[in-house]
Short mmCIF file of C-alpha atoms and ligand atoms in Angstrom, two decimals:
data_model
loop_
_atom_site.label_atom_id
_atom_site.label_comp_id
_atom_site.label_asym_id
_atom_site.label_seq_id
_atom_site.Cartn_x
_atom_site.Cartn_y
_atom_site.Cartn_z
CA MET A 1 92.89 -63.58 24.56
CA GLY A 2 92.87 -67.18 24.86
CA TYR A 3 90.14 -69.18 23.59
CA ASP A 4 88.95 -73.08 24.71
CA LEU A 5 87.36 -72.69 20.86
CA ILE A 6 87.54 -70.31 18.58
CA VAL A 7 85.35 -70.89 15.72
CA LEU A 8 86.26 -69.61 11.28
CA GLY A 9 83.01 -68.16 9.72
CA GLY A 10 80.40 -68.07 11.51
CA GLY A 11 77.59 -69.49 9.55
CA PRO A 12 75.23 -72.02 10.43
CA GLY A 13 78.08 -74.44 10.99
CA GLY A 14 79.94 -71.58 12.65
CA TYR A 15 77.89 -69.71 14.72
CA LEU A 16 75.74 -73.62 16.24
CA ALA A 17 79.50 -74.68 16.66
CA ALA A 18 79.32 -71.76 18.92
CA GLU A 19 76.09 -71.56 20.76
CA ARG A 20 76.47 -75.26 21.58
CA ALA A 21 80.34 -74.61 22.56
CA GLY A 22 79.07 -71.72 24.53
CA HIS A 23 76.26 -73.12 26.13
CA ALA A 24 78.35 -76.09 27.57
CA GLY A 25 79.97 -73.47 28.99
CA LEU A 26 83.33 -72.91 26.58
CA LYS A 27 85.78 -69.71 26.48
CA CYS A 28 83.89 -69.15 22.80
CA ALA A 29 84.72 -66.87 20.29
CA VAL A 30 82.95 -66.62 15.83
CA ILE A 31 85.98 -65.10 13.87
CA GLU A 32 83.62 -63.69 10.89
CA LYS A 33 84.16 -61.14 8.22
CA LYS A 34 81.01 -60.24 6.67
CA ALA A 35 77.46 -61.14 8.43
CA LEU A 36 76.61 -64.00 10.68
CA GLY A 37 74.30 -66.32 8.76
CA GLY A 38 76.78 -66.45 5.98
CA THR A 39 75.14 -68.09 2.81
CA CYS A 40 72.30 -69.52 4.43
CA LEU A 41 70.51 -66.67 6.00
CA ASN A 42 72.03 -63.72 3.97
CA GLU A 43 72.24 -65.36 0.37
CA GLY A 44 71.24 -68.97 -0.01
CA CYS A 45 68.48 -70.72 1.90
CA ILE A 46 66.44 -67.75 3.80
CA PRO A 47 66.30 -65.87 0.71
CA THR A 48 65.51 -67.23 -1.35
CA LYS A 49 62.66 -69.27 0.60
CA SER A 50 61.65 -65.80 0.85
CA PHE A 51 61.52 -65.18 -2.84
CA LEU A 52 59.63 -68.48 -3.49
CA TYR A 53 56.54 -68.36 -0.74
CA CYS A 54 56.18 -64.76 -2.83
CA ALA A 55 56.26 -66.36 -6.06
CA LYS A 56 53.78 -69.16 -4.79
CA ALA A 57 51.23 -66.91 -3.64
CA TYR A 58 51.36 -64.89 -6.53
CA GLU A 59 50.76 -68.86 -8.61
CA TYR A 60 47.70 -68.85 -6.64
CA ALA A 61 46.31 -65.20 -6.93
CA LEU A 62 46.97 -66.22 -10.43
CA HIS A 63 45.25 -69.18 -10.37
CA SER A 64 42.14 -67.88 -8.38
CA LYS A 65 39.04 -69.43 -9.80
CA ASP A 66 40.79 -72.52 -9.46
CA TYR A 67 39.80 -71.64 -5.54
CA GLY A 68 36.83 -70.06 -6.19
CA PHE A 69 37.36 -66.53 -5.75
CA SER A 70 38.86 -64.08 -8.42
CA CYS A 71 41.67 -61.20 -8.09
CA ASP A 72 42.16 -58.25 -10.91
CA ASN A 73 44.48 -56.83 -11.72
CA ILE A 74 47.19 -58.61 -9.87
CA LYS A 75 50.70 -57.63 -10.33
CA PHE A 76 53.74 -59.37 -8.81
CA ASP A 77 56.62 -56.63 -7.25
CA HIS A 78 59.65 -58.01 -7.06
CA LYS A 79 61.58 -54.61 -5.30
CA SER A 80 58.80 -55.04 -2.82
CA VAL A 81 59.86 -58.99 -2.08
CA VAL A 82 63.69 -58.09 -2.51
CA ALA A 83 63.06 -55.79 -0.02
CA ARG A 84 60.39 -58.02 2.38
CA LYS A 85 63.43 -60.39 1.92
CA ASN A 86 66.09 -57.94 3.62
CA LYS A 87 63.87 -57.05 6.18
CA ILE A 88 63.74 -61.10 7.13
CA VAL A 89 67.36 -61.56 6.53
CA LYS A 90 68.67 -58.63 8.93
CA THR A 91 65.97 -59.71 11.43
CA LEU A 92 67.22 -63.46 11.49
CA VAL A 93 70.35 -62.19 11.09
CA SER A 94 70.65 -60.14 14.61
CA GLY A 95 68.38 -62.78 16.34
CA VAL A 96 72.47 -65.02 15.41
CA GLY A 97 73.75 -62.23 17.02
CA ALA A 98 70.90 -62.13 20.07
CA THR A 99 71.60 -66.35 20.59
CA MET A 100 75.84 -65.12 20.52
CA LYS A 101 75.32 -63.27 23.66
CA ALA A 102 73.07 -64.98 25.04
CA ASN A 103 75.75 -68.08 25.62
CA LYS A 104 78.51 -65.84 26.17
CA VAL A 105 80.36 -66.09 22.88
CA ASP A 106 81.84 -63.28 21.91
CA VAL A 107 81.83 -62.52 18.26
CA ILE A 108 85.04 -61.05 16.58
CA LYS A 109 84.03 -59.37 13.19
CA ALA A 110 87.33 -59.69 10.82
CA THR A 111 89.22 -62.36 8.66
CA GLY A 112 90.78 -64.05 10.79
CA VAL A 113 93.92 -66.18 9.66
CA ILE A 114 95.53 -68.91 10.54
CA LYS A 115 99.07 -68.58 11.89
CA GLY A 116 100.43 -71.95 12.81
CA LYS A 117 100.53 -73.41 16.64
CA LYS A 118 101.99 -71.34 19.38
CA ASP A 119 102.69 -73.10 22.89
CA ASN A 120 100.84 -75.96 21.40
CA GLU A 121 97.44 -73.98 21.00
CA PHE A 122 95.75 -72.79 17.71
CA LEU A 123 97.16 -69.23 16.69
CA ILE A 124 94.54 -66.65 14.93
CA GLU A 125 95.38 -63.31 13.78
CA ALA A 126 92.49 -61.13 12.89
CA ASP A 127 92.01 -57.61 12.76
CA GLY A 128 95.22 -56.95 13.74
CA LYS A 129 95.66 -58.87 16.47
CA GLU A 130 96.14 -62.77 18.20
CA TYR A 131 93.75 -65.75 18.87
CA THR A 132 94.85 -68.27 21.00
CA SER A 133 92.98 -71.56 21.33
CA LYS A 134 92.83 -74.71 22.68
CA TYR A 135 90.57 -76.50 20.27
CA LEU A 136 89.36 -75.05 16.23
CA ILE A 137 86.86 -75.61 14.23
CA ILE A 138 87.06 -74.27 10.87
CA ALA A 139 83.23 -73.46 9.41
CA THR A 140 84.32 -70.66 7.06
CA GLY A 141 82.17 -72.81 3.72
CA SER A 142 81.86 -71.95 0.59
CA GLU A 143 81.45 -69.86 -2.48
CA CYS A 144 79.84 -69.52 -6.42
CA ALA A 145 82.13 -71.72 -9.10
CA MET A 146 82.53 -69.92 -11.32
CA PRO A 147 84.14 -72.38 -14.52
CA PRO A 148 86.78 -71.29 -17.07
CA ILE A 149 84.51 -71.32 -19.99
CA PRO A 150 85.08 -68.07 -22.40
CA GLY A 151 83.77 -64.75 -21.90
CA VAL A 152 82.64 -65.60 -18.26
CA LYS A 153 84.08 -63.37 -16.27
CA GLU A 154 83.78 -60.90 -18.90
CA ALA A 155 80.07 -60.78 -18.43
CA PHE A 156 80.33 -60.79 -14.18
CA ALA A 157 82.26 -57.70 -14.43
CA LYS A 158 79.48 -56.23 -16.45
CA GLY A 159 76.54 -57.73 -13.81
CA VAL A 160 74.62 -59.59 -16.65
CA VAL A 161 76.67 -63.22 -15.37
CA VAL A 162 74.89 -63.17 -11.44
CA THR A 163 75.48 -66.26 -8.40
CA ASN A 164 73.28 -66.73 -5.38
CA ARG A 165 75.16 -63.88 -4.35
CA GLU A 166 73.69 -61.28 -6.83
CA ILE A 167 70.04 -62.72 -8.45
CA LEU A 168 69.56 -62.18 -4.31
CA ASP A 169 69.33 -57.57 -4.91
CA MET A 170 68.07 -57.19 -8.76
CA GLU A 171 65.72 -54.26 -9.02
CA ASP A 172 64.16 -55.64 -11.99
CA VAL A 173 62.97 -59.43 -13.85
CA PRO A 174 65.15 -60.28 -16.26
CA LYS A 175 63.22 -61.29 -19.84
CA GLU A 176 65.75 -63.92 -20.21
CA LEU A 177 67.03 -65.55 -17.37
CA VAL A 178 69.63 -68.46 -18.05
CA VAL A 179 70.67 -70.48 -15.85
CA ILE A 180 73.50 -72.47 -16.16
CA GLY A 181 73.45 -75.98 -14.06
CA GLY A 182 70.29 -77.60 -13.27
CA GLY A 183 70.77 -78.21 -9.96
CA VAL A 184 69.30 -77.10 -6.04
CA ILE A 185 70.16 -73.50 -6.76
CA GLY A 186 69.48 -73.12 -10.56
CA LEU A 187 66.07 -75.09 -9.59
CA GLU A 188 64.84 -73.30 -7.32
CA MET A 189 65.74 -69.31 -8.62
CA ALA A 190 64.51 -70.98 -11.93
CA ALA A 191 61.56 -71.59 -10.42
CA TYR A 192 60.84 -68.42 -8.64
CA PHE A 193 61.78 -66.44 -11.80
CA ASN A 194 59.41 -68.72 -14.30
CA SER A 195 56.92 -67.89 -11.59
CA ILE A 196 57.34 -64.72 -12.05
CA GLY A 197 56.81 -63.84 -15.61
CA SER A 198 60.83 -64.47 -16.48
CA HIS A 199 61.34 -66.62 -19.37
CA VAL A 200 63.56 -69.07 -18.47
CA THR A 201 66.48 -71.41 -20.08
CA VAL A 202 68.37 -73.61 -17.64
CA VAL A 203 71.65 -75.43 -19.39
CA GLU A 204 73.04 -78.49 -17.98
CA MET A 205 74.97 -81.05 -18.71
CA LEU A 206 74.06 -84.41 -17.85
CA ASP A 207 71.14 -85.65 -18.99
CA HIS A 208 68.77 -85.52 -16.35
CA ILE A 209 68.60 -82.33 -13.94
CA ALA A 210 68.06 -82.39 -10.07
CA GLY A 211 71.77 -84.04 -10.10
CA PRO A 212 72.21 -86.55 -7.80
CA THR A 213 67.76 -87.10 -7.41
CA ASP A 214 65.71 -90.60 -8.07
CA ARG A 215 65.74 -90.14 -11.85
CA GLU A 216 61.88 -90.59 -11.62
CA ILE A 217 61.53 -88.07 -9.02
CA SER A 218 63.25 -85.71 -11.37
CA LYS A 219 62.08 -85.73 -14.58
CA ILE A 220 58.15 -85.54 -13.04
CA LEU A 221 59.88 -81.40 -11.88
CA GLN A 222 61.04 -81.51 -14.61
CA ASP A 223 57.57 -82.50 -16.85
CA ILE A 224 56.04 -79.71 -14.12
CA TYR A 225 57.89 -76.84 -15.72
CA THR A 226 58.13 -77.92 -19.24
CA LYS A 227 54.69 -77.12 -18.06
CA LYS A 228 55.77 -74.28 -16.55
CA GLY A 229 57.28 -73.10 -19.19
CA ILE A 230 60.83 -73.72 -18.25
CA ASP A 231 63.03 -74.42 -21.31
CA PHE A 232 65.43 -77.38 -20.34
CA LYS A 233 68.88 -77.85 -22.84
CA LEU A 234 69.97 -81.08 -21.27
CA GLY A 235 72.55 -82.53 -22.09
CA CYS A 236 74.49 -79.37 -23.59
CA LYS A 237 77.96 -77.94 -23.14
CA VAL A 238 78.29 -74.53 -22.83
CA THR A 239 81.00 -73.22 -24.79
CA GLN A 240 80.70 -68.87 -24.68
CA VAL A 241 79.13 -66.39 -22.62
CA ASP A 242 78.47 -63.41 -24.08
CA LEU A 243 76.91 -60.23 -23.11
CA ASP A 244 74.06 -61.01 -24.98
CA GLY A 245 73.31 -65.13 -24.82
CA VAL A 246 74.54 -68.61 -23.77
CA ASN A 247 76.22 -70.28 -26.36
CA TYR A 248 76.33 -74.17 -26.30
CA GLU A 249 76.33 -76.82 -27.95
CA ALA A 250 74.58 -80.59 -28.32
CA ASP A 251 75.26 -83.09 -30.27
CA GLY A 252 77.63 -82.15 -31.98
CA LYS A 253 74.97 -78.14 -33.03
CA SER A 254 76.11 -75.25 -31.80
CA PHE A 255 73.01 -73.20 -30.76
CA LYS A 256 72.52 -69.51 -28.68
CA VAL A 257 69.42 -68.61 -26.72
CA LYS A 258 69.52 -65.14 -25.98
CA ALA A 259 69.65 -64.16 -21.92
CA GLU A 260 69.49 -60.63 -20.16
CA LYS A 261 70.96 -62.51 -17.54
CA VAL A 262 73.10 -65.91 -16.53
CA LEU A 263 72.77 -67.38 -13.48
CA MET A 264 75.99 -69.30 -12.61
CA SER A 265 74.83 -71.74 -9.93
CA VAL A 266 77.42 -75.18 -11.87
CA GLY A 267 78.28 -75.75 -7.53
CA ARG A 268 80.11 -74.96 -4.82
CA THR A 269 83.32 -74.68 -3.75
CA PRO A 270 85.43 -74.96 -0.23
CA ASN A 271 86.49 -71.60 1.23
CA THR A 272 89.55 -73.26 2.21
CA ALA A 273 92.25 -70.65 0.34
CA ASN A 274 94.20 -67.76 1.94
CA ILE A 275 93.14 -69.06 5.61
CA GLY A 276 96.50 -70.34 6.56
CA LEU A 277 95.23 -73.89 6.80
CA GLU A 278 98.86 -74.92 5.15
CA THR A 279 100.51 -73.59 8.31
CA LEU A 280 99.29 -76.19 9.96
CA ASN A 281 99.82 -79.26 7.18
CA ILE A 282 96.22 -79.90 7.05
CA GLU A 283 94.88 -83.02 4.38
CA MET A 284 93.07 -81.81 2.34
CA ASP A 285 91.46 -83.62 -0.41
CA ARG A 286 91.34 -81.00 -3.76
CA ARG A 287 89.96 -77.78 -1.79
CA ALA A 288 87.91 -79.53 0.55
CA ILE A 289 89.46 -80.32 4.13
CA LYS A 290 90.24 -83.56 4.64
CA THR A 291 87.53 -85.19 7.84
CA ASP A 292 86.12 -87.95 10.13
CA GLU A 293 82.53 -89.06 10.76
CA LYS A 294 83.78 -86.93 14.40
CA CYS A 295 84.29 -83.74 11.44
CA ARG A 296 88.25 -84.51 13.07
CA THR A 297 90.68 -83.25 10.17
CA ASN A 298 94.78 -84.38 10.56
CA ILE A 299 95.73 -82.76 13.00
CA PRO A 300 94.72 -83.55 16.50
CA ASN A 301 91.73 -80.49 18.48
CA CYS A 302 91.40 -78.68 14.60
CA PHE A 303 87.88 -79.89 12.74
CA ALA A 304 86.16 -79.00 9.81
CA ILE A 305 82.72 -78.60 9.43
CA GLY A 306 79.92 -77.81 6.86
CA ASP A 307 80.90 -76.64 3.65
CA THR A 308 84.77 -77.11 4.16
CA ASN A 309 84.43 -80.03 3.75
CA ALA A 310 82.02 -80.59 0.85
CA LYS A 311 80.68 -84.35 2.20
CA ILE A 312 76.81 -82.64 1.93
CA MET A 313 76.93 -78.87 1.10
CA LEU A 314 73.69 -78.23 2.97
CA ALA A 315 73.26 -76.09 6.15
CA HIS A 316 71.11 -79.12 7.72
CA THR A 317 74.19 -80.96 7.93
CA ALA A 318 76.77 -78.21 8.90
CA TYR A 319 74.21 -78.19 11.67
CA ARG A 320 74.95 -81.91 13.09
CA GLU A 321 78.51 -81.75 12.29
CA ALA A 322 78.86 -78.80 14.28
CA GLU A 323 77.19 -80.34 17.22
CA VAL A 324 79.20 -83.73 16.64
CA ALA A 325 82.41 -81.50 16.76
CA VAL A 326 81.10 -79.67 19.81
CA ASN A 327 80.36 -83.38 21.47
CA THR A 328 83.77 -84.85 20.45
CA ILE A 329 85.62 -81.78 22.41
CA LEU A 330 83.00 -82.11 25.29
CA GLY A 331 83.98 -85.97 25.14
CA LYS A 332 81.03 -87.20 24.27
CA ASN A 333 80.71 -89.76 22.01
CA ASP A 334 79.33 -88.97 19.08
CA VAL A 335 79.11 -89.35 14.84
CA VAL A 336 77.37 -87.91 12.41
CA ARG A 337 75.26 -90.43 10.10
CA TYR A 338 76.09 -89.52 7.13
CA ASN A 339 73.19 -91.60 5.22
CA SER A 340 69.78 -90.48 7.11
CA ILE A 341 70.54 -86.71 5.84
CA PRO A 342 67.37 -85.23 4.05
CA SER A 343 67.51 -82.71 1.69
CA VAL A 344 64.83 -80.90 0.05
CA ILE A 345 64.44 -78.98 -3.52
CA TYR A 346 62.19 -76.10 -3.02
CA THR A 347 60.46 -75.69 -6.14
CA ASN A 348 56.56 -76.20 -6.26
CA PRO A 349 55.62 -78.07 -5.59
CA GLU A 350 58.56 -78.69 -3.89
CA ILE A 351 60.62 -82.55 -3.98
CA GLY A 352 61.56 -83.86 0.02
CA ALA A 353 64.59 -87.26 0.02
CA ILE A 354 66.42 -89.04 1.79
CA GLY A 355 68.98 -91.85 1.28
CA GLU A 356 69.37 -94.15 -0.84
CA THR A 357 67.57 -93.56 -4.57
CA GLU A 358 66.70 -96.09 -6.89
CA GLU A 359 69.87 -95.81 -9.03
CA SER A 360 72.48 -95.49 -6.09
CA ALA A 361 71.16 -98.41 -4.96
CA LYS A 362 71.42 -100.37 -8.28
CA ALA A 363 74.66 -99.07 -8.42
CA LYS A 364 75.40 -100.74 -4.88
CA GLY A 365 74.23 -103.62 -5.70
CA ILE A 366 71.45 -103.67 -2.26
CA ASP A 367 68.54 -106.30 -3.52
CA PHE A 368 66.09 -103.88 -3.18
CA LYS A 369 62.55 -103.30 -3.74
CA VAL A 370 60.21 -100.27 -5.15
CA ALA A 371 56.74 -98.98 -3.14
CA LYS A 372 55.54 -96.28 -5.26
CA LEU A 373 51.62 -94.45 -5.42
CA PRO A 374 50.50 -91.39 -6.68
CA LEU A 375 49.81 -88.16 -4.02
CA ILE A 376 46.57 -88.47 -4.63
CA TYR A 377 46.32 -91.22 -2.40
CA ALA A 378 46.43 -88.57 -0.53
CA GLY A 379 43.17 -86.60 0.83
CA ARG A 380 44.33 -83.19 1.76
CA PHE A 381 46.82 -83.22 -1.27
CA VAL A 382 43.13 -83.96 -4.00
CA ALA A 383 40.79 -81.68 -1.68
CA GLU A 384 44.64 -78.13 -2.10
CA GLY A 385 44.56 -78.96 -5.40
CA GLY A 386 47.99 -80.71 -5.65
CA ASP A 387 49.69 -81.98 -9.45
CA GLN A 388 48.18 -85.10 -10.27
CA THR A 389 51.64 -86.61 -11.64
CA CYS A 390 53.22 -86.03 -7.84
CA ILE A 391 54.29 -88.89 -6.34
CA CYS A 392 55.76 -91.19 -2.96
CA LYS A 393 58.47 -94.17 -3.43
CA LEU A 394 60.17 -95.99 -0.63
CA ILE A 395 62.84 -97.77 -1.75
CA VAL A 396 63.12 -101.20 0.53
CA ASP A 397 65.84 -103.24 1.36
CA LYS A 398 64.57 -106.39 0.11
CA LYS A 399 66.68 -109.36 2.75
CA LYS A 400 66.11 -106.99 6.05
CA ASN A 401 62.44 -105.33 4.97
CA THR A 402 63.63 -101.85 6.33
CA ILE A 403 63.02 -99.14 4.68
CA ILE A 404 66.70 -97.15 3.57
CA GLY A 405 65.22 -94.36 0.67
CA CYS A 406 62.96 -91.72 0.39
CA HIS A 407 62.11 -89.54 -2.24
CA VAL A 408 58.27 -88.04 -2.55
CA ILE A 409 58.07 -84.35 -5.01
CA SER A 410 54.87 -82.76 -3.80
CA ALA A 411 53.42 -79.77 -1.04
CA TYR A 412 54.79 -80.13 2.00
CA ALA A 413 57.13 -82.87 1.07
CA SER A 414 60.12 -80.36 2.98
CA GLU A 415 58.56 -81.11 6.70
CA PHE A 416 57.42 -84.15 6.64
CA ILE A 417 60.64 -85.95 4.45
CA ILE A 418 61.62 -85.37 8.74
CA SER A 419 59.81 -88.47 9.50
CA MET A 420 61.95 -91.70 7.59
CA VAL A 421 65.48 -90.03 9.77
CA PRO A 422 64.57 -91.80 12.71
CA ILE A 423 62.57 -94.50 9.91
CA ILE A 424 66.04 -95.46 8.81
CA GLU A 425 68.24 -93.94 11.12
CA ASN A 426 67.01 -97.24 13.96
CA GLU A 427 66.74 -99.49 10.97
CA MET A 428 63.12 -99.87 11.46
CA ARG A 429 61.51 -102.96 9.61
CA VAL A 430 58.14 -101.81 7.33
CA ASP A 431 56.05 -104.16 9.83
CA ARG A 432 56.74 -101.96 12.68
CA ILE A 433 55.69 -98.99 11.13
CA LYS A 434 52.57 -99.70 9.85
CA GLU A 435 51.81 -99.39 13.99
CA TYR A 436 52.36 -95.60 13.42
CA VAL A 437 49.30 -92.98 13.30
CA PHE A 438 49.22 -90.57 11.11
CA PRO A 439 47.93 -87.66 11.60
CA HIS A 440 44.93 -87.14 9.04
CA PRO A 441 43.96 -85.23 7.05
CA THR A 442 47.32 -84.82 6.07
CA VAL A 443 49.89 -85.42 2.98
CA SER A 444 52.76 -86.88 5.12
CA GLU A 445 49.46 -89.45 5.30
CA ILE A 446 51.22 -90.47 1.36
CA LEU A 447 53.85 -92.16 3.50
CA ARG A 448 51.55 -94.33 5.68
CA GLU A 449 49.89 -95.48 1.89
CA VAL A 450 52.87 -96.00 0.60
CA ILE A 451 54.21 -98.30 3.47
CA TRP A 452 51.37 -101.15 3.65
CA THR A 453 52.30 -101.21 -0.03
CA ILE A 454 54.89 -103.01 0.64
P1 LIG B 1 75.16 -78.48 -8.14
O1 LIG B 1 76.03 -79.37 -7.14
O2 LIG B 1 73.25 -79.03 -7.10
O3 LIG B 1 74.69 -78.20 -9.10
C1 LIG B 1 75.16 -77.79 -10.62
C2 LIG B 1 74.75 -78.47 -11.49
O4 LIG B 1 75.49 -77.67 -12.32
C3 LIG B 1 74.65 -79.30 -12.07
O5 LIG B 1 73.55 -80.62 -11.82
C4 LIG B 1 76.19 -79.56 -12.65
O6 LIG B 1 75.81 -81.06 -13.28
C5 LIG B 1 75.73 -79.34 -13.54
N1 LIG B 1 77.04 -77.76 -14.43
C6 LIG B 1 78.24 -78.30 -13.49
N2 LIG B 1 79.35 -77.63 -14.62
C7 LIG B 1 77.79 -77.19 -15.90
C8 LIG B 1 79.14 -76.79 -16.82
N3 LIG B 1 79.60 -76.02 -17.34
N4 LIG B 1 77.43 -76.97 -18.01
C9 LIG B 1 76.36 -76.81 -17.54
N5 LIG B 1 75.92 -77.53 -16.12
C10 LIG B 1 77.34 -77.56 -15.20
O7 LIG B 1 74.65 -76.86 -7.38
P2 LIG B 1 74.05 -75.84 -6.71
O8 LIG B 1 72.28 -76.00 -7.48
O9 LIG B 1 75.24 -74.41 -7.50
O10 LIG B 1 74.56 -75.43 -5.11
C11 LIG B 1 75.48 -75.84 -4.59
C12 LIG B 1 75.37 -76.51 -3.33
O11 LIG B 1 74.30 -75.63 -2.57
C13 LIG B 1 75.22 -77.90 -4.01
O12 LIG B 1 75.58 -78.22 -2.37
C14 LIG B 1 73.29 -77.25 -2.95
O13 LIG B 1 73.04 -78.98 -2.23
C15 LIG B 1 72.91 -76.23 -2.18
N6 LIG B 1 72.00 -75.66 -2.03
C16 LIG B 1 70.93 -76.28 -0.79
C17 LIG B 1 70.07 -75.74 -1.73
C18 LIG B 1 68.44 -77.05 -0.68
O14 LIG B 1 68.85 -77.58 -0.46
N7 LIG B 1 67.56 -76.75 -0.79
C19 LIG B 1 69.52 -74.37 -2.60
C20 LIG B 1 70.37 -74.32 -2.72
C21 LIG B 1 71.39 -74.80 -2.61
#
């Protein structure tokens, strides 16, 4: 069967590419071996957000007196939360299927393998059948990285070590959860299980949590969750995982922390093995496919989007890359502007971030200043009882008088960090931004307050 475009992988990058291509009139197929929606919908963004929403509601109930009412006999039912999550995932996955149909995209439920080129078209094999296409988009996503730490394999086989996948289907709440890796996945799951009563320890090899997050902001998050009961073991090297706990070293000394379950969250590896990339001689950077700002690989008409290029492993980056790849196929001039992609950590409070941090601006030798205020400058934040240590920080390019970074730890940060995207992307001058009217009262008004301190 011949197509204009075959998309390998039906996650956020893949299904959006297929949707946009189908909408534009291209004859398109998406090949997906599991469920449409990929990691994001089935075992990532959406399930974790449904968990975290339940945990937040539970925390409100536990602190009901702070809000003028009382709740007795509050019990958290994790099994129901898992069932609720499954229902949500099912609804959204079927929604993606309906969108594919509406855009006349063929969905091929099979493992697709590239078999090289035939008559100048890409040849893909799936379920014993051969398909050809003029264009190819590789969107096969990523999987949890499993470091070669002694004992991990065995503990994984016994169900003690879990990844982002298994943790979402655990029916019981572990008494002790040890999280290896204090990045985004680790912190969101640590936050959830801390809220619902597990004793959580985060073992991180760096001296800080939340990876490239602005250091002041990540320290505030760490302090908030330390108060809530999470144990952070920073600057620690995990040496062995046993069936009853995790061994680690710090400052030359050895320690062991007890664990009923261990979450492995030390990063993700692009799914680029065993899909036939070698038949096309695609240029790689270790497991990542090399691409340019149009998501083109070194092979003409072949694109790689989402986690496969490992540029910024976020679903919304994959969305944008999908659009840019399809626009390029359609002959439209489009590029991904990687410097203005926001990111969020969905803890409680949330972290919203975009652009340069103090650390990255310093490292690049940018002449910058910092403007910041506590969130208590936003009336709605105070009205709703937000944590008083929360702050909003802007990084300002001194020469251009433009904002090059925004970092906020606060309720709703995920919802208003978007307002900084056009500001940063268009290099708007601070005096121009000051003219914007923010709705009142909103937590987002903190941005206006900070802008006016510049
Ligand atoms: P990550 O890269 O965010 O964090 C991994 C952490 O593990 C780092 O802090 C690293 O220093 C640490 N680490 C590495 N090896 C270690 C070891 N042997 N012992 C202890 N610590 C070790 O990776 P994570 O959390 O697995 O997330 C994977 C991807 O998924 C990320 O690219 C992330 O952006 C994405 N994601 C995004 C979410 C969001 O946007 N809210 C939610 C969940 C995942």
